[in-house]
Amino acid sequence: MKIGLLYGTETGNAEMLCDDIEEELGSSFECSISDLGDVEPDELSADTFYIIVTSTYGNGDLPTTAAPFYDKLEEQKTDLSGIRFAIFGLGDMVFDETYNQGSERLSKLLIECKAQMVGERGLHDASSGEPPEDMALPWVQSIISLHSAEAA
Amino acid sequence: MSGKIAIIGSGPSGCYLAQALVKLCPDAEITIIDKLCTPYGLIRYGVAADHQGTKAVTRQFARLFEKQGVSFIGNLEIGTDMTLTELRECMDVVVLATGLYADRHFDVTGAELQGIYGAGEITRFWNAHPDSENFKPEFGETVTVLGNGNVALDIIRLLAKSEADFDGSDFNTAHINNGIQTIHVVGRSPLEQAKFDAVMVRELRGISGLECKLADDDTLTVEDGNQVSEALNELFSTELGNPAKQVIFHSGWQVEEFTGDNGRLSSVVLRSAKSQARKTIPCDCVITAIGFEDKSMFTRDTLLQNAQNSESGMVESGLFVAGWFKRGPTGTIPENRTDSQQVAEGISEWMKSNTGKKPGRSAITSRFASKVTSYEDWLTINDIELRFAAENRCRQKIATRSAMMAAIEQQKEPA
């Protein structure tokens, strides 16, 4: 199975988490890491399972590197039938009114474009003090089992 | 490329620069030097104590020292312990990433009165910066904050919070300001043009017992799509019957003078930015949050004027600038990340044709062995700070250099 790790980041935290996920999965799967800013919506491929990690920035917006992807997808409404993805959001409860809205908005748009979301959105709160990888790595394992079961 | 690179300043810009250099120049010897015993600069001493999620970016920077071969040399001040010229003799590339942390001087009549503080010095005091050891601000009951940016919002929020609002932070309970009743906020522009981030305005809504309102003689124009004006409008819509503390916003005013009794501040006299109107705010102290300037020993203005390549930050052959020291005192942590990536590309390009046979970090560590701190020493301090955290706090900072050095010495002694 091919796994495409895609990140949207402002401070680099989402990129680092993708590095950790790759390290966890790299020996079992064919993994690649890309900045969402370098990905075109119509380049997504049905033979890859996408795991997206994105933060939230500003007023509940997507971070700088994810914003162009979001805007293109919104404008082109690319048909993403057959594309499967899971999404993990990095947020901060200090800003509770916009907490993790970035990952929420991106997942909604992907679903609107007919991509299929696997499992629940993972949500990490930076103010919790818990390292994001402690939460994300078990989440990734459960998401992959779910994906394998659903895809079979 | 096996050049020797020293970055002066271990704040976000310096650390992001090292991060980018690790990828671009994997064979280079990279050393981050700081005048303080501990790494991370602004993240540790500038980012507010109740924004631990923002401070969590240090987890990325820890990897520089733990996995990516970057070294930390603390407690070494370039310009005091050794000159910049001496450092440059040891290194192929030196980068000044020391930030801009001096409060911009506020030049009006009465500025010398006691009771007028800079936002930077207050922020460092609240963050237990070692230079704050002898700094004892007195806030009184009524505080006036001058400035309409996020630094002002940090100050307002931390003044307004009471004990329960600080759960999970590393704010020292002894510094909570229960005596404050009123915080006046004064800005020159109309409030809808304030340089606040809307999310930080919203954050004020969650503070227990706090009422925020517009001064009686002031107006707010709520503009469609202007998130700050919308957030302020929502903030002002909540009225409490008997608030513990009040924040009152005054916009469109400039400070005419500070007046005082016996050398101590007693009021701020304001002049309208548009008319001849004046008003006086009696208060016990003023905190200026009007920007930062350079007070370093590195002759920043001259360096920048003669810069060879302002994009990459090269100011002289082999000498680069990064972060706020390069860009001036504006821009968030992420903007400085992007900028540091550009500087790293400039350094990598320059090193292709300019790497000499400089001795590198060993020349420094051997000369200053008994004085400097290492990343391992920081881990010792970090461990103690986490272990001795008070109830409902994530950390108890060691506030003085001497206590830090004592803790490090104790760790090194054989058991």
XYZ file of C-alpha atoms in Angstrom:
567
model
C 0.000 0.000 0.000
C 1.232 3.483 -0.865
C 0.814 6.130 1.810
C 1.012 9.803 0.939
C 1.673 12.038 3.935
C 0.589 15.605 3.209
C 1.140 18.517 5.558
C -0.068 22.082 5.871
C 2.033 24.108 8.271
C 2.934 27.559 9.607
C 5.541 26.790 12.226
C 6.799 23.401 11.022
C 5.019 21.331 13.686
C 2.806 19.494 11.144
C 5.849 18.758 8.989
C 7.672 17.297 11.980
C 4.688 15.118 12.807
C 4.710 13.777 9.235
C 8.397 12.902 9.717
C 7.425 10.949 12.838
C 4.607 9.137 11.062
C 6.928 8.239 8.201
C 9.448 6.877 10.666
C 6.725 4.757 12.261
C 5.350 3.428 8.958
C 8.347 3.590 6.644
C 9.430 -0.030 7.129
C 5.962 -1.459 6.485
C 4.649 0.799 3.719
C 5.816 2.861 0.782
C 5.593 6.375 2.246
C 6.125 9.795 0.752
C 5.907 13.226 2.411
C 4.751 16.363 0.590
C 3.929 19.905 1.510
C 0.290 20.493 0.524
C 1.580 23.662 -1.096
C 3.343 21.495 -3.699
C 0.317 19.306 -4.475
C -2.324 19.910 -7.164
C -5.799 18.541 -6.404
C -5.952 16.660 -9.732
C -2.628 14.934 -8.976
C -4.125 12.906 -6.143
C -4.171 9.235 -7.029
C -6.585 6.440 -6.100
C -3.750 3.969 -5.519
C -2.455 6.055 -2.595
C -3.970 6.431 0.863
C -3.494 10.034 1.967
C -2.863 10.992 5.565
C -3.139 14.764 5.932
C -1.707 16.671 8.903
C -2.653 20.314 9.134
C -2.687 23.062 11.705
C -5.085 26.001 11.976
C -3.914 29.553 11.650
C -5.243 33.071 12.040
C -8.989 33.224 12.409
C -9.700 29.494 11.975
C -7.990 29.504 8.589
C -5.770 26.954 6.928
C -2.036 27.485 7.332
C -0.075 29.214 4.575
C 1.162 26.066 2.859
C -2.306 24.437 2.773
C -4.244 27.502 1.707
C -3.385 27.392 -2.048
C -4.424 23.718 -2.224
C -7.696 24.526 -0.472
C -8.390 27.507 -2.724
C -7.686 25.542 -5.913
C -9.885 22.666 -4.789
C -12.665 25.049 -3.876
C -12.455 26.794 -7.219
C -12.003 23.749 -9.452
C -14.232 21.390 -7.457
C -11.997 18.588 -8.701
C -13.801 15.230 -8.791
C -11.984 13.202 -6.145
C -14.081 10.027 -6.437
C -11.978 7.042 -5.454
C -9.549 9.112 -3.383
C -9.293 7.987 0.242
C -7.865 10.118 3.011
C -7.644 10.560 6.768
C -6.898 13.839 8.500
C -5.147 14.832 11.721
C -5.520 18.400 12.982
C -3.095 20.338 15.153
C -4.905 22.989 17.188
C -4.626 25.037 20.353
C -7.494 25.224 22.851
C -6.230 28.617 24.035
C -7.974 29.864 20.891
C -11.084 27.824 21.597
C -13.525 29.507 19.221
C -11.457 28.567 16.181
C -9.988 25.356 17.616
C -8.920 22.977 14.839
C -11.145 24.635 12.258
C -8.423 24.309 9.607
C -8.602 20.501 9.537
C -12.395 20.669 9.762
C -12.700 22.962 6.744
C -10.284 20.940 4.629
C -11.970 17.621 5.410
C -15.400 19.040 4.574
C -14.205 20.344 1.228
C -12.494 17.044 0.337
C -15.715 15.168 1.133
C -17.706 17.676 -0.897
C -15.402 16.829 -3.807
C -16.341 13.155 -3.300
C -13.148 11.981 -1.624
C -13.792 9.383 1.049
C -12.689 10.081 4.590
C -11.462 7.119 6.612
C -12.075 7.164 10.352
C -12.518 10.162 12.595
C -10.532 13.366 12.382
C -7.607 13.203 14.811
C -7.425 16.297 17.018
C -4.452 17.453 19.020
C -4.431 20.381 21.447
C -0.990 22.015 21.675
C -1.835 23.424 25.103
C -2.485 19.940 26.515
C 1.240 19.388 26.981
C 0.924 15.940 25.413
C 3.333 15.377 22.499
C 1.294 15.219 19.258
C 3.067 12.042 18.128
C 1.894 10.189 21.251
C -1.620 10.779 20.034
C -1.039 10.652 16.284
C 0.909 7.389 16.027
C -1.798 5.163 17.604
C -4.374 7.100 15.575
C -2.455 6.350 12.365
C -2.303 2.630 13.211
C -6.045 2.472 13.818
C -6.750 4.467 10.656
C -4.616 2.097 8.571
C -6.414 -0.968 9.954
C -9.698 0.706 9.163
C -8.556 1.601 5.669
C -7.290 -1.929 5.010
C -10.570 -3.422 6.217
C -12.675 -1.006 4.177
C -10.548 -1.299 1.043
C -10.502 -5.116 1.159
C 30.455 21.645 2.245
C 32.011 21.198 5.635
C 32.112 24.828 6.743
C 31.817 26.085 10.280
C 28.690 28.098 11.020
C 27.861 30.006 14.211
C 24.430 31.479 14.818
C 24.272 34.085 17.579
C 20.868 33.863 19.247
C 18.874 30.704 19.966
C 15.399 32.174 19.506
C 13.000 31.034 16.794
C 14.836 32.701 13.899
C 18.188 31.228 14.868
C 16.706 27.781 15.442
C 14.683 27.800 12.210
C 17.833 28.882 10.412
C 19.756 25.944 11.874
C 16.887 23.641 10.893
C 17.068 24.781 7.268
C 20.884 24.638 7.253
C 20.876 21.041 8.507
C 19.001 20.098 5.336
C 20.948 22.320 2.903
C 24.450 21.792 4.313
C 24.390 18.393 6.031
C 28.188 18.343 6.457
C 28.494 21.776 8.039
C 29.341 22.179 11.725
C 26.511 24.294 13.137
C 26.729 25.965 16.543
C 24.079 28.132 18.180
C 25.453 30.578 20.738
C 23.369 32.433 23.338
C 24.260 34.948 26.014
C 21.776 33.228 28.331
C 22.392 29.830 29.931
C 19.292 28.398 28.281
C 18.175 28.063 24.652
C 15.093 29.310 22.767
C 15.204 33.072 23.438
C 11.849 34.650 22.622
C 9.987 31.350 22.902
C 11.052 30.985 26.529
C 11.197 34.666 27.511
C 8.899 36.511 25.098
C 5.917 34.289 24.269
C 3.332 34.719 27.031
C 3.308 32.184 29.877
C -0.306 31.229 29.098
C 0.503 30.406 25.464
C 2.175 27.058 26.101
C 0.875 25.729 22.766
C 2.967 28.354 20.980
C 5.961 27.523 23.155
C 5.604 23.863 22.106
C 7.531 24.730 18.926
C 10.657 24.135 21.034
C 9.976 20.422 20.535
C 11.125 20.930 16.944
C 14.198 22.836 18.029
C 15.148 20.200 20.625
C 15.674 17.809 17.704
C 18.402 20.066 16.348
C 20.477 19.340 19.429
C 19.285 15.790 20.094
C 19.256 14.268 16.622
C 20.579 16.654 14.020
C 24.088 17.362 15.258
C 23.675 21.061 16.069
C 25.504 22.257 19.206
C 24.378 24.786 21.800
C 26.812 27.055 23.633
C 25.074 29.084 26.331
C 26.227 31.800 28.736
C 28.556 33.277 26.119
C 27.958 36.865 25.109
C 29.539 37.893 21.831
C 30.772 41.452 22.241
C 31.528 40.922 25.938
C 33.112 37.502 26.490
C 34.656 37.509 23.036
C 34.441 39.982 20.197
C 32.522 39.431 16.988
C 35.833 39.673 15.128
C 37.315 36.890 17.272
C 34.273 34.721 16.628
C 34.529 35.328 12.898
C 38.149 34.181 13.012
C 36.872 30.824 14.320
C 33.986 30.433 11.874
C 33.405 30.532 8.115
C 29.956 31.986 8.634
C 28.540 33.986 11.540
C 24.856 34.895 11.693
C 23.425 37.585 13.951
C 19.975 36.394 15.041
C 19.775 38.267 18.311
C 16.326 39.780 17.738
C 15.230 43.248 18.779
C 14.184 43.248 22.395
C 14.749 46.779 23.706
C 11.506 48.692 24.199
C 11.313 51.605 21.794
C 11.997 54.782 23.690
C 8.948 56.956 24.202
C 10.074 60.529 23.913
C 7.500 62.807 25.570
C 7.534 65.098 28.563
C 7.505 63.075 31.778
C 8.906 59.890 30.238
C 11.483 59.757 33.041
C 8.847 59.428 35.797
C 8.760 56.294 37.922
C 5.941 53.926 37.056
C 6.454 53.885 33.287
C 7.527 50.493 32.004
C 8.186 48.942 28.609
C 6.160 45.928 27.455
C 9.402 44.064 26.772
C 10.731 44.470 30.301
C 7.347 43.487 31.779
C 7.163 40.440 29.492
C 10.649 39.340 30.509
C 9.791 39.886 34.182
C 6.669 37.711 33.898
C 8.657 35.078 32.012
C 11.326 34.966 34.766
C 14.119 36.287 32.538
C 17.403 36.355 34.493
C 17.913 40.068 33.708
C 14.678 40.794 35.620
C 16.121 39.657 38.925
C 16.079 43.163 40.415
C 13.105 44.533 38.495
C 10.051 45.128 40.693
C 7.241 46.868 38.821
C 4.383 48.382 40.824
C 1.129 48.287 38.911
C -1.280 49.821 41.456
C -5.033 49.808 40.785
C -5.154 51.569 37.427
C -2.838 50.751 34.539
C -2.643 52.443 31.140
C -1.340 50.346 28.259
C -0.128 52.329 25.250
C -0.276 50.484 21.931
C -2.708 48.599 19.729
C -0.827 45.467 18.711
C -0.567 41.876 19.923
C 2.153 42.771 22.424
C -0.329 45.151 24.065
C -2.950 42.372 24.054
C -0.549 39.987 25.802
C 0.054 42.601 28.501
C -3.651 43.356 28.916
C -4.584 39.687 29.122
C -1.937 38.825 31.690
C -2.839 41.860 33.814
C -6.527 40.949 33.613
C -6.294 37.288 34.484
C -6.751 35.924 37.969
C -5.458 32.706 39.499
C -7.946 30.304 37.885
C -7.177 31.633 34.404
C -3.531 30.570 34.649
C -4.059 26.787 34.919
C -1.554 24.896 32.800
C 0.707 27.916 32.293
C 4.087 28.609 33.862
C 3.054 32.039 35.154
C 4.412 32.640 38.636
C 1.489 32.965 41.091
C 3.386 35.664 42.978
C 3.066 37.903 39.913
C -0.726 37.742 39.617
C -2.165 41.218 39.884
C -5.210 40.983 42.110
C -4.980 44.666 42.988
C -5.671 45.908 39.465
C -9.162 47.220 38.849
C -8.941 49.139 35.604
C -6.780 48.787 32.512
C -6.964 51.643 30.004
C -5.789 50.854 26.477
C -4.785 53.801 24.319
C -4.121 53.705 20.557
C -3.472 56.379 17.957
C -5.550 54.874 15.130
C -9.287 54.221 15.075
C -9.878 50.933 16.908
C -11.075 49.064 13.802
C -7.591 49.657 12.360
C -5.817 48.224 15.399
C -3.084 45.717 14.611
C -4.618 43.112 16.920
C -5.140 39.529 15.781
C -8.845 38.694 16.016
C -8.148 35.408 17.818
C -6.270 37.256 20.521
C -9.124 39.718 20.968
C -11.462 36.733 21.359
C -9.171 35.297 24.003
C -10.092 38.187 26.335
C -13.704 36.976 26.328
C -12.827 33.886 28.293
C -11.317 35.685 31.295
C -13.355 35.338 34.464
C -14.788 38.549 35.954
C -13.449 40.742 33.166
C -15.509 43.357 31.351
C -14.134 45.045 28.243
C -15.690 48.230 26.963
C -15.233 51.217 24.745
C -14.569 54.598 26.374
C -17.720 56.760 26.561
C -16.349 59.241 24.028
C -15.239 56.560 21.557
C -16.842 54.644 18.693
C -16.095 51.406 16.870
C -16.978 51.033 13.190
C -17.759 47.377 12.533
C -16.650 46.675 8.985
C -17.734 43.657 6.942
C -14.812 41.290 6.624
C -12.762 43.209 9.206
C -12.380 40.390 11.706
C -10.756 42.573 14.339
C -13.679 44.999 14.374
C -16.114 42.084 14.609
C -14.181 40.453 17.426
C -13.990 43.764 19.331
C -17.689 44.342 18.842
C -18.465 40.910 20.307
C -16.053 41.618 23.146
C -17.831 44.869 24.055
C -21.292 43.263 23.880
C -20.857 41.400 27.174
C -21.686 43.511 30.198
C -21.137 42.216 33.681
C -23.078 43.547 36.650
C -20.130 43.787 38.960
C -16.891 43.055 37.101
C -13.717 42.322 39.079
C -11.644 44.107 36.447
C -12.385 46.393 33.522
C -10.520 47.046 30.294
C -11.420 50.365 28.657
C -10.335 51.078 25.056
C -9.553 54.652 23.963
C -8.743 55.065 20.273
C -7.589 58.028 18.203
C -5.394 59.526 20.952
C -1.725 60.446 21.163
C 0.172 60.926 24.391
C 0.878 64.610 25.032
C 2.678 64.144 28.326
C 2.985 62.150 31.500
C 2.437 64.055 34.726
C 3.418 63.023 38.226
C 3.873 63.762 41.913
C 7.287 63.596 43.561
C 8.824 61.866 40.594
C 6.132 59.231 40.365
C 3.585 59.001 37.528
C 0.031 60.093 38.336
C -1.647 60.568 34.960
C -1.387 60.422 31.178
C -2.491 63.459 29.188
C -3.856 62.583 25.754
C -4.391 64.745 22.690
C -6.846 63.774 19.971
C -5.244 62.617 16.716
C -7.896 64.577 14.780
C -8.899 67.627 16.819
C -7.624 69.885 19.592
C -9.441 67.796 22.226
C -7.530 66.608 25.257
C -8.251 64.200 28.067
C -6.457 63.037 31.162
C -6.367 59.477 32.467
C -5.283 59.267 36.116
C -3.337 56.037 36.624
C -0.737 54.348 38.796
C 1.428 53.051 36.009
C 1.916 53.047 32.242
C 3.128 50.182 30.089
C 4.325 51.181 26.630
C 3.800 48.574 23.901
C 4.872 50.689 20.944
C 7.534 48.525 19.362
C 11.120 47.420 19.785
C 14.514 48.714 18.727
C 18.130 47.650 18.603
C 20.394 48.242 21.560
C 22.947 45.576 20.782
C 26.677 46.022 20.321
C 26.495 45.007 16.664
C 25.958 48.420 14.985
C 22.871 47.122 13.227
C 22.106 50.257 11.237
C 25.569 50.409 9.693
C 25.574 46.696 8.908
C 22.196 46.860 7.184
C 23.096 49.986 5.231
C 26.139 48.288 3.772
C 24.429 44.941 3.242
C 25.766 43.068 0.222
C 22.611 41.049 -0.300
C 19.597 42.098 1.715
C 17.457 39.103 0.645
C 19.883 36.446 1.879
C 20.881 38.642 4.798
C 24.591 38.849 3.932
C 25.920 42.119 5.331
C 29.638 41.415 4.898
C 31.532 38.507 3.418
C 30.665 35.584 5.716
C 28.532 37.686 8.067
C 24.760 37.266 7.835
C 21.727 38.587 9.684
C 18.418 36.806 10.335
C 15.063 37.254 12.049
C 14.050 40.560 13.588
C 17.658 41.715 13.609
C 17.470 41.505 9.818
C 13.840 42.336 9.157
C 12.984 44.850 11.836
C 10.494 44.435 14.681
C 7.487 43.106 12.790
C 6.324 39.691 11.715
C 5.234 36.566 13.512
C 7.186 33.430 14.312
C 6.036 31.692 11.065
C 7.081 34.682 8.942
C 10.526 34.491 10.464
C 10.639 30.774 9.688
C 10.145 31.533 6.002
C 12.747 34.281 6.163
C 15.278 32.024 7.910
C 14.835 29.475 5.109
C 15.832 32.191 2.622
C 18.871 33.150 4.665
C 19.883 29.472 4.828
C 19.824 29.314 1.039
C 22.025 32.400 0.852
C 24.500 30.872 3.307
C 24.559 27.557 1.494
C 25.194 29.331 -1.804
C 27.978 31.470 -0.323
C 29.656 28.480 1.328
C 30.048 26.713 -2.027
C 32.934 29.003 -2.896
C 34.056 30.337 0.466
C 34.750 27.613 2.974
C 38.150 27.995 4.553
C 39.974 26.098 7.235
C 38.546 27.733 10.326
C 38.848 25.845 13.631
C 35.123 26.034 14.437
C 33.406 25.442 17.767
C 36.287 23.576 19.457
C 38.221 26.860 19.618
C 35.388 28.329 21.675
C 34.617 25.410 23.938
C 38.282 24.974 24.840
C 38.731 28.669 25.610
C 35.535 28.997 27.656
C 35.217 25.459 29.041
C 34.643 26.532 32.631
C 32.045 29.159 31.769
C 29.706 28.038 29.011
C 26.605 25.873 29.259
C 25.715 23.017 26.937
C 22.452 21.519 25.717
C 22.847 18.793 28.361
C 23.028 21.535 31.002
C 19.760 22.905 29.656
C 18.199 19.449 30.014
C 19.254 19.502 33.678
C 17.557 22.877 34.192
C 14.507 21.832 32.190
C 14.129 18.667 34.241
C 14.261 20.585 37.539
C 11.804 23.203 36.288
C 9.300 20.541 35.242
C 9.712 18.539 38.461
C 9.195 21.511 40.753
C 6.146 22.896 38.938
C 3.551 24.198 41.413
C 0.002 22.896 41.415
C -1.857 23.796 38.186
C 1.376 24.929 36.585
C 3.421 23.140 33.923
C 6.793 24.514 35.022
C 8.548 26.492 37.760
C 11.222 28.536 36.053
C 14.600 29.021 37.651
C 14.778 32.787 37.542
C 18.418 33.676 38.090
C 21.715 32.878 36.401
C 23.344 31.957 39.697
C 20.617 29.440 40.585
C 20.869 27.910 37.110
C 24.640 27.612 37.309
C 24.358 26.097 40.805
C 21.877 23.497 39.543
C 24.199 22.624 36.661
C 27.226 22.333 38.971
C 25.327 20.092 41.347
C 24.384 17.782 38.496
C 28.031 17.508 37.423
C 29.365 16.633 40.885
C 29.941 12.934 41.369
C 27.242 11.454 43.603
